Amino acid sequence: MNDELTLISGTANPELSQRIATYLSIALCEVDIGRFSDMEIRVRISENIRGKDVFIIQPTLAPADNLLELLIMIDACNRASADRITAVIPYYGYARQDRKDQPRVPISAKLVANLIQVAGAHRVLALDLHAAQIQGFFDIQVDNLFAAPILLEYINKKNFKNLTVVSPDVGGIKMGRAFAKRLGANLAIVDKRRTTADASELMNIIGEIAGGDIIILDDIISTAGTISQAAVALADAGAGRIIAAATHPVLSGGAIERLEKSPIEEVVVTNSIPVEKHDGTLKVTVLDVSPLLGEAIRRIHTGESVSSLFI
Ligand code: R5P
């Protein structure tokens, strides 16, 4: 099967792409990705991919050049007569504006879906989309994987006492409930009200947390304002050890400094986005999602079930 499967990496997370290639025991396809002198992106697929089942790996984190690079790579593969093109998007950026909940706002998650389709992708393989309904923004097939088994395997090894899984907003309750069930833990929610797009204000904790250990669970840590403020509120309410877990380490706008100052003792994330090393005392554990993505790619290629990965 490997003769037909072609793996192409963008420049957003080459280490993850290499790990996926290693999992699949194949070499990444040679691609020349460069810049014109005015910094426009220039792409050339260096190998023949005519008739191939192509998977392009590119998380679309900021800057938007990562998204543009994905679109240009999809176009290049189409024009090179690839048989099928799957956009493998470990982190789907521009997802947070996913509904028109205020006047005069875009639905950027839908706009990005349109762009990916128009570029010529035949399928999408994503990981923990910010909202499950983003799958419906596409008219092509979408597989949305969950990092939960990988996060849970790590968390299960920790010696927690009287554990409560805390969702830092109502949007994360479903994920929080699933984790709590698997861990035999309680569930609590922090009722958060946002003041501006990048600042949040906490209201109150719904659920009993006093004395017990806490995992604050979210899909994204961006500025870390949400989880840091949740951690402070939980510590004030008498929580024991506090750990934060999230799939996507966006870590922007002073996130690490904010986490360092918070009562959080460890942050557990995945390598859906590259995490830069930092010098502080905060423990950041990065779990590898390449076996999950690699196995899903293998199954899509061979026509096997992907959902059975999560049973
Ligand atoms: C919000 O809906 C998301 O689930 C995250 O809570 C949010 O993106 C985290 O952002 P920040 O780390 O900037 O508070």
mmCIF file of C-alpha atoms and ligand atoms in Angstrom:
data_model
loop_
_atom_site.group_PDB
_atom_site.id
_atom_site.type_symbol
_atom_site.label_atom_id
_atom_site.label_comp_id
_atom_site.label_asym_id
_atom_site.label_seq_id
_atom_site.Cartn_x
_atom_site.Cartn_y
_atom_site.Cartn_z
ATOM 1 C CA MET A 1 0.000 0.000 0.000
ATOM 2 C CA ASN A 2 2.890 2.379 0.687
ATOM 3 C CA ASP A 3 3.619 2.679 -3.047
ATOM 4 C CA GLU A 4 0.377 4.542 -3.479
ATOM 5 C CA LEU A 5 0.372 6.637 -0.305
ATOM 6 C CA THR A 6 2.201 9.946 -0.476
ATOM 7 C CA LEU A 7 2.859 12.049 2.599
ATOM 8 C CA ILE A 8 3.615 15.728 2.102
ATOM 9 C CA SER A 9 4.603 18.099 4.879
ATOM 10 C CA GLY A 10 4.085 21.820 5.030
ATOM 11 C CA THR A 11 6.439 23.948 7.084
ATOM 12 C CA ALA A 12 4.134 24.539 10.086
ATOM 13 C CA ASN A 13 5.071 21.399 12.069
ATOM 14 C CA PRO A 14 7.763 19.399 10.228
ATOM 15 C CA GLU A 15 8.701 17.381 13.323
ATOM 16 C CA LEU A 16 5.164 16.015 13.647
ATOM 17 C CA SER A 17 5.118 15.183 9.921
ATOM 18 C CA GLN A 18 8.407 13.293 10.247
ATOM 19 C CA ARG A 19 7.037 11.349 13.216
ATOM 20 C CA ILE A 20 3.934 10.405 11.200
ATOM 21 C CA ALA A 21 6.152 9.286 8.329
ATOM 22 C CA THR A 22 8.206 7.187 10.752
ATOM 23 C CA TYR A 23 5.015 5.609 12.131
ATOM 24 C CA LEU A 24 3.965 4.702 8.573
ATOM 25 C CA SER A 25 7.502 3.579 7.650
ATOM 26 C CA ILE A 26 7.584 5.796 4.569
ATOM 27 C CA ALA A 27 9.660 8.808 3.553
ATOM 28 C CA LEU A 28 8.084 12.227 3.260
ATOM 29 C CA CYS A 29 7.608 13.316 -0.349
ATOM 30 C CA GLU A 30 10.229 15.809 -1.531
ATOM 31 C CA VAL A 31 8.697 19.265 -1.746
ATOM 32 C CA ASP A 32 10.369 22.582 -2.432
ATOM 33 C CA ILE A 33 8.636 25.247 -0.360
ATOM 34 C CA GLY A 34 10.231 28.650 -0.584
ATOM 35 C CA ARG A 35 9.569 32.335 -1.013
ATOM 36 C CA PHE A 36 9.681 34.793 -3.834
ATOM 37 C CA SER A 37 11.661 37.925 -3.025
ATOM 38 C CA ASP A 38 8.487 39.704 -1.925
ATOM 39 C CA MET A 39 7.827 36.799 0.525
ATOM 40 C CA GLU A 40 4.989 35.240 -1.455
ATOM 41 C CA ILE A 41 4.936 31.453 -0.972
ATOM 42 C CA ARG A 42 6.369 29.308 -3.763
ATOM 43 C CA VAL A 43 5.722 25.536 -3.866
ATOM 44 C CA ARG A 44 6.951 22.740 -6.121
ATOM 45 C CA ILE A 45 6.270 19.041 -5.545
ATOM 46 C CA SER A 46 9.588 17.467 -6.515
ATOM 47 C CA GLU A 47 8.304 13.911 -7.106
ATOM 48 C CA ASN A 48 5.729 12.417 -9.458
ATOM 49 C CA ILE A 49 2.424 12.085 -7.554
ATOM 50 C CA ARG A 50 0.139 11.304 -10.508
ATOM 51 C CA GLY A 51 -2.541 8.863 -9.373
ATOM 52 C CA LYS A 52 -1.340 8.860 -5.749
ATOM 53 C CA ASP A 53 -3.352 8.986 -2.524
ATOM 54 C CA VAL A 54 -1.841 12.176 -1.108
ATOM 55 C CA PHE A 55 -1.988 13.337 2.529
ATOM 56 C CA ILE A 56 -0.793 16.911 3.166
ATOM 57 C CA ILE A 57 0.093 17.574 6.813
ATOM 58 C CA GLN A 58 -0.211 21.176 7.900
ATOM 59 C CA PRO A 59 -1.688 22.645 11.106
ATOM 60 C CA THR A 60 -3.126 26.046 10.257
ATOM 61 C CA LEU A 61 -1.919 27.977 13.286
ATOM 62 C CA ALA A 62 -1.022 31.655 12.879
ATOM 63 C CA PRO A 63 0.463 33.245 10.855
ATOM 64 C CA ALA A 64 -2.111 32.846 8.087
ATOM 65 C CA ASP A 65 0.766 31.930 5.754
ATOM 66 C CA ASN A 66 0.424 28.394 7.163
ATOM 67 C CA LEU A 67 -3.140 28.223 5.864
ATOM 68 C CA LEU A 68 -2.125 29.774 2.560
ATOM 69 C CA GLU A 69 0.725 27.292 2.242
ATOM 70 C CA LEU A 70 -1.761 24.424 2.749
ATOM 71 C CA LEU A 71 -4.066 25.831 0.062
ATOM 72 C CA ILE A 72 -1.174 26.276 -2.380
ATOM 73 C CA MET A 73 0.075 22.731 -1.701
ATOM 74 C CA ILE A 74 -3.423 21.334 -2.330
ATOM 75 C CA ASP A 75 -3.559 23.258 -5.613
ATOM 76 C CA ALA A 76 -0.113 21.976 -6.615
ATOM 77 C CA CYS A 77 -1.173 18.368 -5.898
ATOM 78 C CA ASN A 78 -4.348 18.763 -7.920
ATOM 79 C CA ARG A 79 -2.484 20.159 -10.875
ATOM 80 C CA ALA A 80 -0.002 17.287 -10.530
ATOM 81 C CA SER A 81 -2.917 14.844 -11.022
ATOM 82 C CA ALA A 82 -2.973 13.311 -7.537
ATOM 83 C CA ASP A 83 -5.800 10.812 -7.315
ATOM 84 C CA ARG A 84 -7.084 11.909 -3.906
ATOM 85 C CA ILE A 85 -5.926 14.714 -1.611
ATOM 86 C CA THR A 86 -6.518 14.643 2.133
ATOM 87 C CA ALA A 87 -5.720 17.770 4.121
ATOM 88 C CA VAL A 88 -4.369 16.532 7.466
ATOM 89 C CA ILE A 89 -4.930 19.461 9.823
ATOM 90 C CA PRO A 90 -3.758 18.596 13.366
ATOM 91 C CA TYR A 91 -4.806 22.091 14.498
ATOM 92 C CA TYR A 92 -7.599 23.793 12.558
ATOM 93 C CA GLY A 93 -7.003 27.529 12.957
ATOM 94 C CA TYR A 94 -9.559 30.307 12.580
ATOM 95 C CA ALA A 95 -12.068 27.979 14.261
ATOM 96 C CA ARG A 96 -13.014 30.136 17.222
ATOM 97 C CA GLN A 97 -15.401 32.314 15.226
ATOM 98 C CA ASP A 98 -17.698 29.440 14.350
ATOM 99 C CA ARG A 99 -21.147 31.058 14.590
ATOM 100 C CA LYS A 100 -22.718 34.463 14.164
ATOM 101 C CA ASP A 101 -23.408 35.153 17.829
ATOM 102 C CA GLN A 102 -22.974 38.942 17.565
ATOM 103 C CA PRO A 103 -23.814 41.433 14.848
ATOM 104 C CA ARG A 104 -21.197 42.000 12.154
ATOM 105 C CA VAL A 105 -18.922 39.043 12.939
ATOM 106 C CA PRO A 106 -17.662 36.481 10.407
ATOM 107 C CA ILE A 107 -17.868 32.716 10.576
ATOM 108 C CA SER A 108 -14.196 32.247 9.821
ATOM 109 C CA ALA A 109 -14.339 28.501 10.505
ATOM 110 C CA LYS A 110 -16.721 28.199 7.533
ATOM 111 C CA LEU A 111 -14.662 30.556 5.370
ATOM 112 C CA VAL A 112 -11.570 28.376 5.941
ATOM 113 C CA ALA A 113 -13.598 25.251 5.100
ATOM 114 C CA ASN A 114 -14.659 26.891 1.823
ATOM 115 C CA LEU A 115 -11.067 27.799 0.989
ATOM 116 C CA ILE A 116 -9.826 24.243 1.607
ATOM 117 C CA GLN A 117 -12.562 22.788 -0.581
ATOM 118 C CA VAL A 118 -12.116 25.302 -3.385
ATOM 119 C CA ALA A 119 -8.371 24.619 -3.369
ATOM 120 C CA GLY A 120 -9.273 21.020 -4.253
ATOM 121 C CA ALA A 121 -9.031 18.858 -1.112
ATOM 122 C CA HIS A 122 -11.131 15.696 -1.295
ATOM 123 C CA ARG A 123 -11.087 14.902 2.426
ATOM 124 C CA VAL A 124 -10.036 16.437 5.724
ATOM 125 C CA LEU A 125 -8.454 14.701 8.692
ATOM 126 C CA ALA A 126 -8.604 16.933 11.772
ATOM 127 C CA LEU A 127 -7.872 16.585 15.478
ATOM 128 C CA ASP A 128 -10.163 17.960 18.175
ATOM 129 C CA LEU A 129 -11.906 20.598 16.098
ATOM 130 C CA HIS A 130 -12.869 23.527 18.306
ATOM 131 C CA ALA A 131 -16.527 22.684 17.673
ATOM 132 C CA ALA A 132 -17.755 19.376 16.260
ATOM 133 C CA GLN A 133 -20.180 21.149 13.933
ATOM 134 C CA ILE A 134 -17.247 22.500 11.908
ATOM 135 C CA GLN A 135 -17.352 19.095 10.184
ATOM 136 C CA GLY A 136 -20.650 20.225 8.676
ATOM 137 C CA PHE A 137 -19.027 23.343 7.219
ATOM 138 C CA PHE A 138 -17.447 21.029 4.653
ATOM 139 C CA ASP A 139 -19.232 19.233 1.815
ATOM 140 C CA ILE A 140 -16.334 16.772 1.640
ATOM 141 C CA GLN A 141 -15.652 13.961 4.122
ATOM 142 C CA VAL A 142 -14.146 14.971 7.447
ATOM 143 C CA ASP A 143 -12.658 12.697 10.092
ATOM 144 C CA ASN A 144 -12.324 14.485 13.427
ATOM 145 C CA LEU A 145 -9.957 12.576 15.718
ATOM 146 C CA PHE A 146 -9.810 12.942 19.494
ATOM 147 C CA ALA A 147 -6.618 13.307 21.508
ATOM 148 C CA ALA A 148 -8.557 12.096 24.573
ATOM 149 C CA PRO A 149 -7.101 8.543 24.637
ATOM 150 C CA ILE A 150 -3.556 9.960 24.615
ATOM 151 C CA LEU A 151 -4.272 12.581 27.290
ATOM 152 C CA LEU A 152 -6.163 10.035 29.405
ATOM 153 C CA GLU A 153 -3.369 7.467 29.239
ATOM 154 C CA TYR A 154 -0.954 10.051 30.670
ATOM 155 C CA ILE A 155 -3.366 11.438 33.262
ATOM 156 C CA ASN A 156 -4.268 7.932 34.433
ATOM 157 C CA LYS A 157 -0.659 7.344 35.473
ATOM 158 C CA LYS A 158 -0.763 10.290 37.870
ATOM 159 C CA ASN A 159 -1.584 9.655 41.474
ATOM 160 C CA PHE A 160 -4.534 11.979 41.973
ATOM 161 C CA LYS A 161 -6.629 12.220 45.134
ATOM 162 C CA ASN A 162 -10.362 12.858 44.910
ATOM 163 C CA LEU A 163 -10.035 14.051 41.322
ATOM 164 C CA THR A 164 -12.364 16.555 39.656
ATOM 165 C CA VAL A 165 -12.263 17.373 35.945
ATOM 166 C CA VAL A 166 -13.046 21.041 35.467
ATOM 167 C CA SER A 167 -14.260 22.566 32.232
ATOM 168 C CA PRO A 168 -13.272 26.246 32.166
ATOM 169 C CA ASP A 169 -16.361 27.127 30.114
ATOM 170 C CA VAL A 170 -19.725 25.657 29.217
ATOM 171 C CA GLY A 171 -18.496 24.830 25.697
ATOM 172 C CA GLY A 172 -16.169 22.197 27.147
ATOM 173 C CA ILE A 173 -18.714 20.313 29.249
ATOM 174 C CA LYS A 174 -19.133 17.414 26.830
ATOM 175 C CA MET A 175 -15.394 16.788 26.662
ATOM 176 C CA GLY A 176 -15.103 17.269 30.440
ATOM 177 C CA ARG A 177 -17.889 14.788 31.124
ATOM 178 C CA ALA A 178 -16.273 12.154 28.884
ATOM 179 C CA PHE A 179 -12.939 12.579 30.690
ATOM 180 C CA ALA A 180 -14.558 12.495 34.128
ATOM 181 C CA LYS A 181 -16.362 9.260 33.227
ATOM 182 C CA ARG A 182 -13.178 7.563 31.997
ATOM 183 C CA LEU A 183 -11.202 8.713 35.062
ATOM 184 C CA GLY A 184 -13.941 7.970 37.602
ATOM 185 C CA ALA A 185 -13.698 11.642 38.578
ATOM 186 C CA ASN A 186 -16.198 14.347 39.451
ATOM 187 C CA LEU A 187 -17.108 17.101 37.000
ATOM 188 C CA ALA A 188 -17.209 20.828 37.697
ATOM 189 C CA ILE A 189 -17.584 23.879 35.484
ATOM 190 C CA VAL A 190 -16.236 27.371 35.719
ATOM 191 C CA ASP A 191 -18.824 29.784 34.444
ATOM 192 C CA LYS A 192 -16.754 32.209 32.375
ATOM 193 C CA ARG A 193 -17.874 35.442 30.782
ATOM 194 C CA ARG A 194 -15.653 36.956 28.119
ATOM 195 C CA THR A 195 -15.151 40.718 28.179
ATOM 196 C CA THR A 196 -13.135 41.013 24.955
ATOM 197 C CA ALA A 197 -11.938 38.373 22.455
ATOM 198 C CA ASP A 198 -8.619 37.869 24.285
ATOM 199 C CA ALA A 199 -9.620 38.562 27.870
ATOM 200 C CA SER A 200 -11.906 36.572 30.107
ATOM 201 C CA GLU A 201 -13.569 37.167 33.421
ATOM 202 C CA LEU A 202 -14.636 34.419 35.794
ATOM 203 C CA MET A 203 -18.021 34.215 37.410
ATOM 204 C CA ASN A 204 -18.371 31.138 39.580
ATOM 205 C CA ILE A 205 -17.587 27.449 40.029
ATOM 206 C CA ILE A 206 -20.445 25.016 39.509
ATOM 207 C CA GLY A 207 -19.726 21.780 41.382
ATOM 208 C CA GLU A 208 -17.853 20.584 44.493
ATOM 209 C CA ILE A 209 -14.070 20.795 44.329
ATOM 210 C CA ALA A 210 -12.870 21.489 47.902
ATOM 211 C CA GLY A 211 -9.754 19.566 48.952
ATOM 212 C CA GLY A 212 -9.487 17.424 45.828
ATOM 213 C CA ASP A 213 -7.068 17.426 42.914
ATOM 214 C CA ILE A 214 -8.075 19.129 39.688
ATOM 215 C CA ILE A 215 -7.570 18.715 35.967
ATOM 216 C CA ILE A 216 -8.656 21.783 34.039
ATOM 217 C CA LEU A 217 -9.489 20.558 30.560
ATOM 218 C CA ASP A 218 -9.769 22.656 27.396
ATOM 219 C CA ASP A 219 -9.280 22.166 23.675
ATOM 220 C CA ILE A 220 -7.012 25.193 23.189
ATOM 221 C CA ILE A 221 -4.609 27.098 25.421
ATOM 222 C CA SER A 222 -4.035 30.395 23.664
ATOM 223 C CA THR A 223 -3.257 33.304 26.008
ATOM 224 C CA ALA A 224 -3.880 30.891 28.923
ATOM 225 C CA GLY A 225 -6.134 33.554 30.420
ATOM 226 C CA THR A 226 -9.036 31.109 30.608
ATOM 227 C CA ILE A 227 -7.241 28.312 32.453
ATOM 228 C CA SER A 228 -5.062 30.594 34.619
ATOM 229 C CA GLN A 229 -8.087 32.460 35.899
ATOM 230 C CA ALA A 230 -9.933 29.185 36.400
ATOM 231 C CA ALA A 231 -6.940 27.857 38.375
ATOM 232 C CA VAL A 232 -6.890 30.916 40.645
ATOM 233 C CA ALA A 233 -10.622 30.574 41.315
ATOM 234 C CA LEU A 234 -10.232 26.858 42.016
ATOM 235 C CA ALA A 235 -7.246 27.374 44.335
ATOM 236 C CA ASP A 236 -9.193 30.076 46.206
ATOM 237 C CA ALA A 237 -12.028 27.574 46.585
ATOM 238 C CA GLY A 238 -9.659 25.078 48.283
ATOM 239 C CA ALA A 239 -8.507 22.835 45.409
ATOM 240 C CA GLY A 240 -5.503 20.515 45.898
ATOM 241 C CA ARG A 241 -3.046 19.941 43.030
ATOM 242 C CA ILE A 242 -4.057 21.632 39.774
ATOM 243 C CA ILE A 243 -3.028 20.349 36.343
ATOM 244 C CA ALA A 244 -4.141 21.794 33.014
ATOM 245 C CA ALA A 245 -4.648 19.627 29.929
ATOM 246 C CA ALA A 246 -5.469 20.708 26.394
ATOM 247 C CA THR A 247 -4.989 19.339 22.889
ATOM 248 C CA HIS A 248 -3.713 22.458 21.135
ATOM 249 C CA PRO A 249 -0.867 24.541 22.654
ATOM 250 C CA VAL A 250 -1.375 27.809 20.799
ATOM 251 C CA LEU A 251 0.468 29.535 23.696
ATOM 252 C CA SER A 252 0.338 33.128 22.494
ATOM 253 C CA GLY A 253 0.488 36.567 24.087
ATOM 254 C CA GLY A 254 2.488 35.780 27.231
ATOM 255 C CA ALA A 255 0.768 32.439 27.916
ATOM 256 C CA ILE A 256 3.812 30.787 29.499
ATOM 257 C CA GLU A 257 4.420 33.721 31.875
ATOM 258 C CA ARG A 258 0.734 33.703 32.829
ATOM 259 C CA LEU A 259 0.853 29.951 33.498
ATOM 260 C CA GLU A 260 4.079 30.326 35.522
ATOM 261 C CA LYS A 261 2.317 32.775 37.835
ATOM 262 C CA SER A 262 -0.791 30.608 38.189
ATOM 263 C CA PRO A 263 -1.377 27.787 40.719
ATOM 264 C CA ILE A 264 -1.080 25.239 37.870
ATOM 265 C CA GLU A 265 1.752 22.746 38.551
ATOM 266 C CA GLU A 266 1.839 21.072 35.135
ATOM 267 C CA VAL A 267 0.473 21.745 31.662
ATOM 268 C CA VAL A 268 -0.191 18.712 29.474
ATOM 269 C CA VAL A 269 -0.621 19.342 25.744
ATOM 270 C CA THR A 270 -0.015 17.537 22.445
ATOM 271 C CA ASN A 271 2.353 18.248 19.578
ATOM 272 C CA SER A 272 -0.481 19.248 17.201
ATOM 273 C CA ILE A 273 1.358 22.599 17.266
ATOM 274 C CA PRO A 274 5.122 22.874 17.893
ATOM 275 C CA VAL A 275 5.914 23.935 21.470
ATOM 276 C CA GLU A 276 8.985 26.096 21.983
ATOM 277 C CA LYS A 277 11.292 25.261 24.884
ATOM 278 C CA HIS A 278 11.096 27.705 27.780
ATOM 279 C CA ASP A 279 13.438 28.370 30.682
ATOM 280 C CA GLY A 280 10.929 28.771 33.512
ATOM 281 C CA THR A 281 9.914 26.353 36.243
ATOM 282 C CA LEU A 282 6.533 25.416 34.766
ATOM 283 C CA LYS A 283 6.366 21.735 33.791
ATOM 284 C CA VAL A 284 5.063 21.450 30.224
ATOM 285 C CA THR A 285 4.468 17.876 29.066
ATOM 286 C CA VAL A 286 4.017 17.405 25.318
ATOM 287 C CA LEU A 287 2.323 14.162 24.267
ATOM 288 C CA ASP A 288 2.852 12.759 20.787
ATOM 289 C CA VAL A 289 -0.202 12.464 18.523
ATOM 290 C CA SER A 290 1.739 11.110 15.535
ATOM 291 C CA PRO A 291 0.751 7.444 16.134
ATOM 292 C CA LEU A 292 -2.920 8.482 16.234
ATOM 293 C CA LEU A 293 -2.675 10.595 13.068
ATOM 294 C CA GLY A 294 -0.473 8.013 11.344
ATOM 295 C CA GLU A 295 -2.894 5.188 12.114
ATOM 296 C CA ALA A 296 -5.863 7.261 10.900
ATOM 297 C CA ILE A 297 -4.001 8.028 7.655
ATOM 298 C CA ARG A 298 -3.234 4.327 7.201
ATOM 299 C CA ARG A 299 -6.873 3.397 7.762
ATOM 300 C CA ILE A 300 -8.222 6.089 5.433
ATOM 301 C CA HIS A 301 -5.812 4.859 2.780
ATOM 302 C CA THR A 302 -6.825 1.199 3.168
ATOM 303 C CA GLY A 303 -10.520 1.919 3.702
ATOM 304 C CA GLU A 304 -10.633 0.669 7.294
ATOM 305 C CA SER A 305 -12.707 2.111 10.114
ATOM 306 C CA VAL A 306 -11.329 5.255 11.759
ATOM 307 C CA SER A 307 -14.014 5.515 14.440
ATOM 308 C CA SER A 308 -12.989 2.127 15.843
ATOM 309 C CA LEU A 309 -9.760 3.816 16.990
ATOM 310 C CA PHE A 310 -11.831 5.320 19.800
ATOM 311 C CA ILE A 311 -13.837 2.327 21.029
HETATM 312 C C1 R5P B 1 -12.795 28.845 24.022
HETATM 313 O O1 R5P B 1 -13.911 28.671 23.579
HETATM 314 C C2 R5P B 1 -11.738 27.785 23.972
HETATM 315 O O2 R5P B 1 -12.252 26.523 24.287
HETATM 316 C C3 R5P B 1 -10.595 28.106 24.897
HETATM 317 O O3 R5P B 1 -11.112 28.182 26.225
HETATM 318 C C4 R5P B 1 -9.964 29.413 24.558
HETATM 319 O O4 R5P B 1 -9.637 29.464 23.192
HETATM 320 C C5 R5P B 1 -8.711 29.589 25.359
HETATM 321 O O5 R5P B 1 -8.211 30.875 25.098
HETATM 322 P P1 R5P B 1 -7.250 31.599 26.103
HETATM 323 O O6 R5P B 1 -6.164 30.623 26.466
HETATM 324 O O7 R5P B 1 -6.733 32.771 25.307
HETATM 325 O O8 R5P B 1 -8.030 32.027 27.289
#
